XYZ file of C-alpha atoms in Angstrom:
458
model
C -0.987 -23.019 -30.717
C 2.278 -23.520 -28.501
C 4.386 -20.767 -28.967
C 7.456 -22.320 -27.710
C 7.946 -24.593 -30.586
C 6.437 -22.384 -33.131
C 7.702 -22.258 -36.807
C 6.595 -19.571 -39.811
C 7.582 -21.300 -42.727
C 7.781 -18.724 -45.699
C 8.136 -20.104 -49.492
C 6.360 -19.628 -52.987
C 6.913 -23.242 -53.381
C 3.553 -24.871 -52.037
C 4.902 -28.313 -52.675
C 7.945 -27.771 -50.422
C 5.777 -25.825 -47.962
C 3.206 -28.889 -47.389
C 6.509 -31.305 -46.824
C 8.252 -29.280 -44.567
C 5.032 -28.561 -42.381
C 4.227 -32.363 -42.606
C 7.857 -33.156 -41.225
C 7.734 -30.592 -38.584
C 4.224 -31.497 -37.387
C 5.647 -34.981 -36.867
C 8.372 -33.892 -34.484
C 5.683 -31.635 -32.589
C 6.482 -28.350 -34.107
C 3.739 -25.989 -34.317
C 3.771 -24.559 -37.983
C 2.221 -21.674 -39.947
C 2.927 -21.388 -43.585
C 2.724 -18.462 -45.887
C 3.650 -18.046 -49.637
C 4.434 -14.560 -49.373
C 7.113 -12.688 -47.095
C 4.828 -9.731 -46.601
C 2.180 -11.817 -44.698
C 4.733 -13.267 -42.500
C 6.252 -10.067 -41.780
C 2.824 -8.366 -40.948
C 2.160 -11.314 -38.411
C 5.593 -10.839 -36.614
C 5.708 -8.447 -33.555
C 8.292 -7.992 -30.594
C 6.538 -10.517 -28.594
C 6.805 -13.384 -30.898
C 8.211 -16.330 -29.659
C 8.913 -18.366 -32.243
C 11.439 -18.217 -35.569
C 11.293 -17.880 -39.062
C 12.448 -20.395 -41.536
C 12.524 -18.689 -45.390
C 13.520 -19.544 -48.838
C 15.809 -16.827 -49.975
C 14.561 -16.502 -53.692
C 11.016 -15.653 -53.632
C 8.875 -12.972 -55.943
C 8.233 -9.774 -54.329
C 9.911 -9.719 -51.033
C 12.734 -12.099 -50.985
C 14.569 -13.720 -48.090
C 17.268 -11.205 -47.261
C 14.935 -8.423 -47.281
C 12.806 -10.465 -44.957
C 15.824 -11.179 -42.456
C 16.289 -7.340 -42.640
C 12.730 -6.396 -41.984
C 12.507 -9.252 -38.625
C 15.645 -8.020 -37.204
C 14.254 -4.198 -37.448
C 11.076 -5.817 -35.625
C 13.317 -7.760 -32.980
C 17.189 -8.179 -33.821
C 17.360 -11.238 -31.613
C 14.852 -13.384 -33.367
C 16.287 -16.051 -35.129
C 15.786 -16.287 -39.046
C 16.929 -19.264 -40.704
C 16.997 -19.031 -44.695
C 16.864 -22.007 -47.182
C 19.371 -21.468 -50.128
C 20.083 -23.418 -53.140
C 22.657 -25.755 -53.733
C 26.068 -24.224 -54.320
C 24.717 -20.697 -53.404
C 27.953 -19.796 -51.169
C 27.782 -16.089 -51.702
C 23.997 -15.640 -50.829
C 24.580 -17.730 -47.563
C 27.721 -15.559 -46.640
C 25.645 -12.354 -47.061
C 22.631 -13.763 -45.207
C 25.140 -14.949 -42.057
C 26.516 -11.323 -42.082
C 23.229 -9.480 -42.351
C 22.287 -11.913 -38.651
C 20.983 -14.735 -39.954
C 20.982 -17.352 -37.058
C 21.645 -20.085 -39.746
C 21.089 -21.387 -43.596
C 20.308 -24.718 -45.081
C 21.306 -25.586 -48.483
C 18.614 -27.747 -50.693
C 18.114 -30.401 -50.591
C 18.102 -30.884 -46.781
C 17.896 -33.771 -44.559
C 15.463 -33.640 -42.045
C 17.303 -34.494 -39.086
C 19.316 -31.539 -39.788
C 16.682 -29.194 -40.268
C 14.786 -30.338 -36.937
C 18.212 -29.900 -35.234
C 18.623 -26.320 -36.547
C 15.181 -25.257 -35.551
C 15.413 -26.524 -31.982
C 18.581 -25.009 -31.164
C 17.283 -21.481 -32.688
C 13.895 -21.867 -30.495
C 15.948 -22.578 -27.485
C 17.848 -19.647 -28.381
C 14.784 -17.640 -28.861
C 13.410 -18.885 -25.395
C 16.720 -17.876 -23.227
C 16.801 -14.557 -25.041
C 12.960 -14.097 -23.686
C 13.788 -15.288 -20.308
C 16.504 -13.188 -19.977
C 14.429 -10.376 -21.163
C 11.509 -11.121 -18.529
C 14.328 -11.232 -15.518
C 15.841 -7.572 -16.584
C 12.428 -6.249 -17.070
C 11.350 -7.656 -13.436
C 14.024 -6.876 -11.731
C 14.117 -2.955 -13.327
C 10.523 -3.147 -11.986
C 11.678 -4.389 -8.497
C 14.239 -1.644 -8.165
C 11.847 1.122 -9.835
C 9.287 -0.219 -6.773
C 12.170 0.182 -4.308
C 12.889 3.890 -5.150
C 9.427 4.850 -5.416
C 7.366 3.156 -2.361
C 10.190 3.311 0.200
C 10.213 1.709 3.595
C 12.278 -1.307 5.346
C 9.668 -1.890 7.934
C 8.460 -5.897 7.876
C 4.822 -4.440 6.654
C 6.213 -2.456 3.848
C 8.671 -5.401 2.603
C 5.446 -7.652 2.656
C 3.276 -4.867 0.659
C 6.280 -4.519 -1.857
C 6.191 -8.399 -2.118
C 2.318 -8.523 -2.702
C 2.621 -5.851 -5.319
C 5.536 -7.866 -7.344
C 2.988 -10.883 -6.777
C 0.100 -9.351 -8.175
C 1.461 -6.577 -10.920
C 1.733 -9.064 -13.756
C -1.891 -10.499 -13.391
C -5.099 -8.858 -14.610
C -6.972 -9.113 -11.295
C -8.836 -6.061 -9.878
C -7.181 -4.659 -7.152
C -8.642 -2.428 -4.176
C -6.209 -0.574 -2.178
C -7.351 0.391 1.073
C -5.616 2.983 3.801
C -5.664 6.091 5.641
C -5.547 9.214 3.363
C -1.912 10.054 2.414
C -0.297 6.339 2.907
C 0.658 6.170 -0.733
C -2.452 4.589 -2.603
C -1.828 6.331 -5.774
C 1.989 5.481 -5.662
C 1.128 1.657 -5.195
C -1.441 1.912 -8.241
C 1.330 3.514 -10.790
C 3.553 1.023 -9.351
C 1.144 -2.268 -10.053
C 0.331 -0.467 -13.468
C 4.448 -0.231 -14.540
C 5.338 -3.681 -13.138
C 2.352 -5.063 -15.504
C 2.365 -6.090 -18.968
C 0.016 -2.917 -19.488
C 3.021 -0.535 -18.550
C 3.256 0.829 -22.181
C -0.450 1.670 -22.171
C -2.573 4.540 -20.668
C -2.524 4.696 -16.895
C -5.696 6.768 -16.144
C -6.444 8.226 -12.995
C -10.534 8.958 -11.686
C -10.613 11.035 -8.808
C -14.183 9.760 -7.688
C -14.291 12.512 -4.985
C -14.239 15.468 -7.233
C -16.861 14.317 -9.945
C -20.112 16.076 -9.279
C -22.975 13.818 -9.765
C -24.203 15.921 -12.743
C -21.196 15.035 -14.714
C -20.226 11.740 -13.587
C -21.899 9.730 -16.456
C -20.494 11.951 -19.013
C -16.782 11.766 -17.551
C -16.731 8.059 -17.093
C -18.456 6.959 -20.165
C -18.231 9.719 -22.549
C -21.155 11.182 -24.726
C -21.990 11.567 -28.268
C -22.586 14.839 -30.126
C -26.056 16.308 -29.492
C -26.642 13.924 -26.124
C -27.499 17.215 -24.418
C -27.378 20.955 -24.450
C -23.720 21.646 -25.095
C -22.603 18.524 -26.412
C -21.254 19.854 -29.918
C -18.692 17.112 -30.429
C -18.269 13.473 -29.417
C -16.087 13.238 -26.198
C -14.210 10.279 -24.915
C -14.708 9.138 -21.312
C -12.453 7.899 -18.775
C -12.882 4.195 -19.285
C -12.777 4.253 -23.130
C -9.492 6.422 -22.511
C -7.738 3.526 -20.337
C -8.693 0.830 -23.105
C -5.550 -1.568 -23.077
C -3.737 0.040 -19.794
C -5.337 0.637 -16.334
C -8.203 2.429 -14.784
C -7.432 3.643 -11.443
C -10.577 4.928 -9.469
C -9.291 6.867 -6.693
C -11.598 7.013 -3.403
C -13.890 4.968 -5.146
C -15.846 5.031 -2.039
C -16.985 8.731 -2.728
C -18.621 7.425 -6.301
C -21.824 8.499 -6.250
C -24.478 5.550 -5.739
C -26.159 6.282 -9.104
C -23.473 5.731 -11.091
C -22.260 2.697 -9.444
C -24.694 0.349 -11.227
C -23.453 1.691 -14.804
C -19.782 1.112 -13.638
C -20.418 -2.365 -12.332
C -22.056 -3.133 -15.840
C -19.349 -1.838 -17.654
C -16.722 -3.706 -15.758
C -18.995 -7.129 -16.297
C -19.797 -6.765 -20.074
C -16.300 -5.339 -20.995
C -17.965 -2.353 -22.765
C -19.054 1.157 -22.308
C -22.191 2.948 -23.864
C -21.588 6.802 -24.368
C -24.213 9.122 -22.879
C -26.750 9.766 -25.790
C -25.735 6.461 -27.432
C -27.274 2.704 -27.704
C -24.044 1.158 -29.132
C -21.605 -0.457 -26.502
C -17.945 0.255 -27.602
C -15.728 -2.798 -26.351
C -12.932 -1.809 -24.016
C -10.194 -4.016 -22.079
C -8.556 -2.199 -18.910
C -7.087 -3.182 -15.458
C -9.379 -1.764 -12.919
C -7.352 -0.618 -9.630
C -9.286 1.194 -6.684
C -8.545 2.701 -3.305
C -10.756 3.601 -0.356
C -9.858 5.609 2.633
C -12.819 3.757 4.283
C -14.057 0.581 5.097
C -16.236 -0.566 1.904
C -18.322 -3.054 4.102
C -19.331 -0.071 5.941
C -20.500 1.716 2.811
C -22.559 -1.368 1.982
C -24.269 -1.985 5.287
C -25.169 1.821 5.174
C -26.608 1.491 1.271
C -23.850 3.986 0.036
C -22.042 1.268 -1.821
C -22.933 -1.658 -3.873
C -22.005 -4.973 -2.768
C -21.897 -6.459 -5.937
C -19.618 -3.493 -7.134
C -17.362 -4.379 -4.387
C -16.779 -7.849 -4.969
C -16.023 -6.878 -8.445
C -13.311 -4.429 -7.488
C -11.793 -6.321 -4.847
C -10.274 -9.601 -6.459
C -7.172 -8.771 -4.418
C -7.547 -6.282 -1.299
C -4.169 -4.652 -0.170
C -4.212 -2.442 3.075
C -1.320 0.079 3.129
C -0.185 0.839 6.842
C -0.356 4.438 8.268
C 3.118 5.746 8.766
C 2.617 5.637 12.889
C 2.780 1.859 12.365
C 6.369 1.882 10.537
C 7.822 4.752 12.072
C 11.323 2.937 11.742
C 10.996 4.114 8.223
C 10.624 8.043 9.011
C 14.404 8.714 8.833
C 14.971 6.863 5.288
C 11.484 8.724 3.912
C 12.460 11.857 5.380
C 15.767 11.929 4.216
C 14.693 10.689 0.481
C 12.149 13.687 0.423
C 14.869 16.353 1.633
C 16.789 15.189 -1.026
C 13.598 15.652 -3.865
C 13.001 19.066 -2.009
C 16.843 19.954 -2.400
C 16.662 19.506 -6.132
C 13.135 21.156 -6.494
C 14.181 24.153 -4.772
C 18.026 24.408 -5.792
C 19.495 23.971 -2.506
C 21.877 21.927 -0.460
C 20.374 18.914 1.680
C 20.389 19.625 5.220
C 21.137 16.800 7.688
C 18.590 17.188 10.733
C 20.469 16.395 14.217
C 19.161 13.750 16.495
C 16.921 16.218 18.589
C 14.904 17.087 15.283
C 14.704 13.437 14.291
C 13.323 12.991 17.858
C 10.862 15.288 17.344
C 9.750 13.772 14.103
C 9.732 10.161 15.396
C 7.299 11.453 18.326
C 4.696 12.808 15.993
C 1.909 10.740 15.277
C 1.675 11.777 11.448
C -2.072 11.567 10.994
C -1.435 12.981 7.181
C 1.023 9.731 6.783
C 3.374 10.012 4.443
C 1.929 12.922 2.597
C 2.403 14.810 5.680
C 5.807 14.047 6.167
C 6.866 14.883 2.589
C 5.124 18.442 3.241
C 7.123 18.730 6.262
C 10.211 17.751 4.463
C 9.763 20.739 2.160
C 9.285 23.074 5.154
C 12.483 22.022 6.998
C 14.187 22.463 3.769
C 13.132 26.161 3.594
C 12.776 26.878 7.488
C 14.971 24.380 9.014
C 14.489 23.371 12.707
C 11.506 26.130 13.008
C 9.752 24.198 10.442
C 8.929 21.461 13.317
C 7.240 23.729 15.766
C 4.357 23.020 13.737
C 4.357 19.348 15.273
C 3.595 20.699 18.720
C 0.683 22.524 17.891
C -0.833 19.800 15.828
C -2.977 18.445 18.705
C -0.574 15.386 18.993
C 0.539 14.153 22.548
C 4.032 14.035 23.361
C 5.851 10.455 23.507
C 5.096 9.653 27.263
C 6.755 7.030 29.493
C 5.138 4.382 31.489
C 4.825 6.940 34.543
C 2.435 9.230 32.308
C 5.216 11.999 32.283
C 6.229 13.545 29.038
C 9.471 11.990 27.759
C 12.729 13.632 27.665
C 14.198 14.206 24.725
C 17.327 12.097 25.712
C 14.611 9.440 26.115
C 12.742 9.822 22.952
C 16.482 9.732 21.206
C 17.411 6.761 23.149
C 14.062 5.051 22.429
C 14.663 5.960 18.543
C 18.075 4.284 18.706
C 16.952 1.056 20.320
C 14.446 0.655 17.893
C 16.719 1.484 14.863
C 19.600 -1.185 16.298
C 17.110 -3.610 17.183
C 15.241 -3.874 13.932
C 18.500 -3.967 11.993
C 19.894 -6.808 14.039
C 16.521 -8.362 13.607
C 16.198 -7.794 9.721
C 19.867 -9.361 9.261
C 19.214 -12.198 11.622
C 22.239 -11.473 13.877
C 24.908 -10.574 11.280
C 26.596 -7.906 13.129
C 28.427 -7.027 10.144
C 25.575 -6.243 7.863
C 24.259 -4.271 10.933
C 27.384 -2.094 11.109
C 27.150 -1.556 7.468
C 23.514 -0.456 7.254
C 23.725 2.047 10.111
C 27.118 3.270 9.224
C 28.639 2.345 12.792
C 32.113 1.495 13.355
C 32.081 -1.880 15.759
C 33.244 -0.343 18.902
C 30.488 2.525 18.743
C 27.814 -0.313 18.182
C 28.572 -2.309 20.793
C 29.047 0.925 23.108
C 25.582 1.657 22.183
C 23.864 -1.593 22.439
C 25.407 -1.798 25.901
C 23.991 1.470 26.802
C 20.777 0.808 25.401
C 20.428 -2.522 27.004
C 20.330 -4.460 23.750
C 21.580 -7.934 23.339
C 21.924 -9.763 19.983
C 20.718 -12.921 21.792
C 17.543 -11.434 23.199
C 16.581 -9.593 19.605
C 16.899 -13.077 18.063
C 14.751 -14.795 20.669
C 12.240 -12.235 20.357
C 12.350 -12.748 16.570
C 11.600 -16.764 17.281
């Protein structure tokens, strides 16, 4: 069925329905006909891409009532009504109630075809506009939740938007604290399943003794204490997204049954022999290389290939330190809203200390530091010097001074902005919030030239 040319024809007159259908199919329309308006309305969803052609006078639900019911489902869905010759009052009422157009009996087939083509084109444009708005809202939501301007982060966001609309299984790889669950939620929220459940399974915290019952559920009487049926996580995710967090920790004994459920798209609760069909998208995360687990016989190779149709690796924070000021500022705003305090503005010395830290806990550690900084001020940063991370060093091997650390930070920040804006200095000034003279002075002091930065990019 080609929904781009789909027409629902509603009329209690079987002869008229047959002649209209025969005519429209000659013009390459896809037609479904109904003798009762109630049946047509039951088939129409907001996702319906066609149009409705209906007689006005019918037993039961008439054409005007059909029009109102369709507009309750989707006010932009075109409905064309067929009226008796000279029934002007009915036609006027129909247009006032939102009908796309009306056609008087007897009608010319060319007129009918022209009206339907225009109505279908309108429907297509409306749905295209909705998709664009939805994609734009999703992209803006992604930027507000998965923050980062570094090229590696922009590439991850681009891939999220490419992969999200598909049903492909996604494996998210990365160190603890890099934002794997945030990305999983973004993939769900930017997908056609966004209105359905997003179910998280923390594989690292499920004891082997209850792993099967948690994932697949159980029926009453399956074991001692099973006094009622229990829905498992896989069934709860039906229609939506199942996120298997830290899948590398899932007990090997359970992996086979999970693989079977994914392959058959069905789950069999503990104590039952009747499989239940399920339809969900699976997203997994791991903080270790699953190939090592396969080699060590801790992870099934066939399950790996089932989960890793698409593999996304999230970079550690130390590889995109340029995003620290942006992230830290955002986390401070969130903390201020949580604790009811004013947002502090870290000075250059505090920011240099943040930039010098290696952040083994990644973004999660940075967020925790923002909460501490809001509550304790600069003193919160003292923990960084006790974290076991060496201070930044120059090539001589000596610890870098505060001034050197700040200069390195500013040099990297300005160079990245010049590179990102492809040498458009006005855009660089706007991003960094610097007047031209100040920017020129800083670039001269730090030994940065527009030409050299662009040359490095080529």
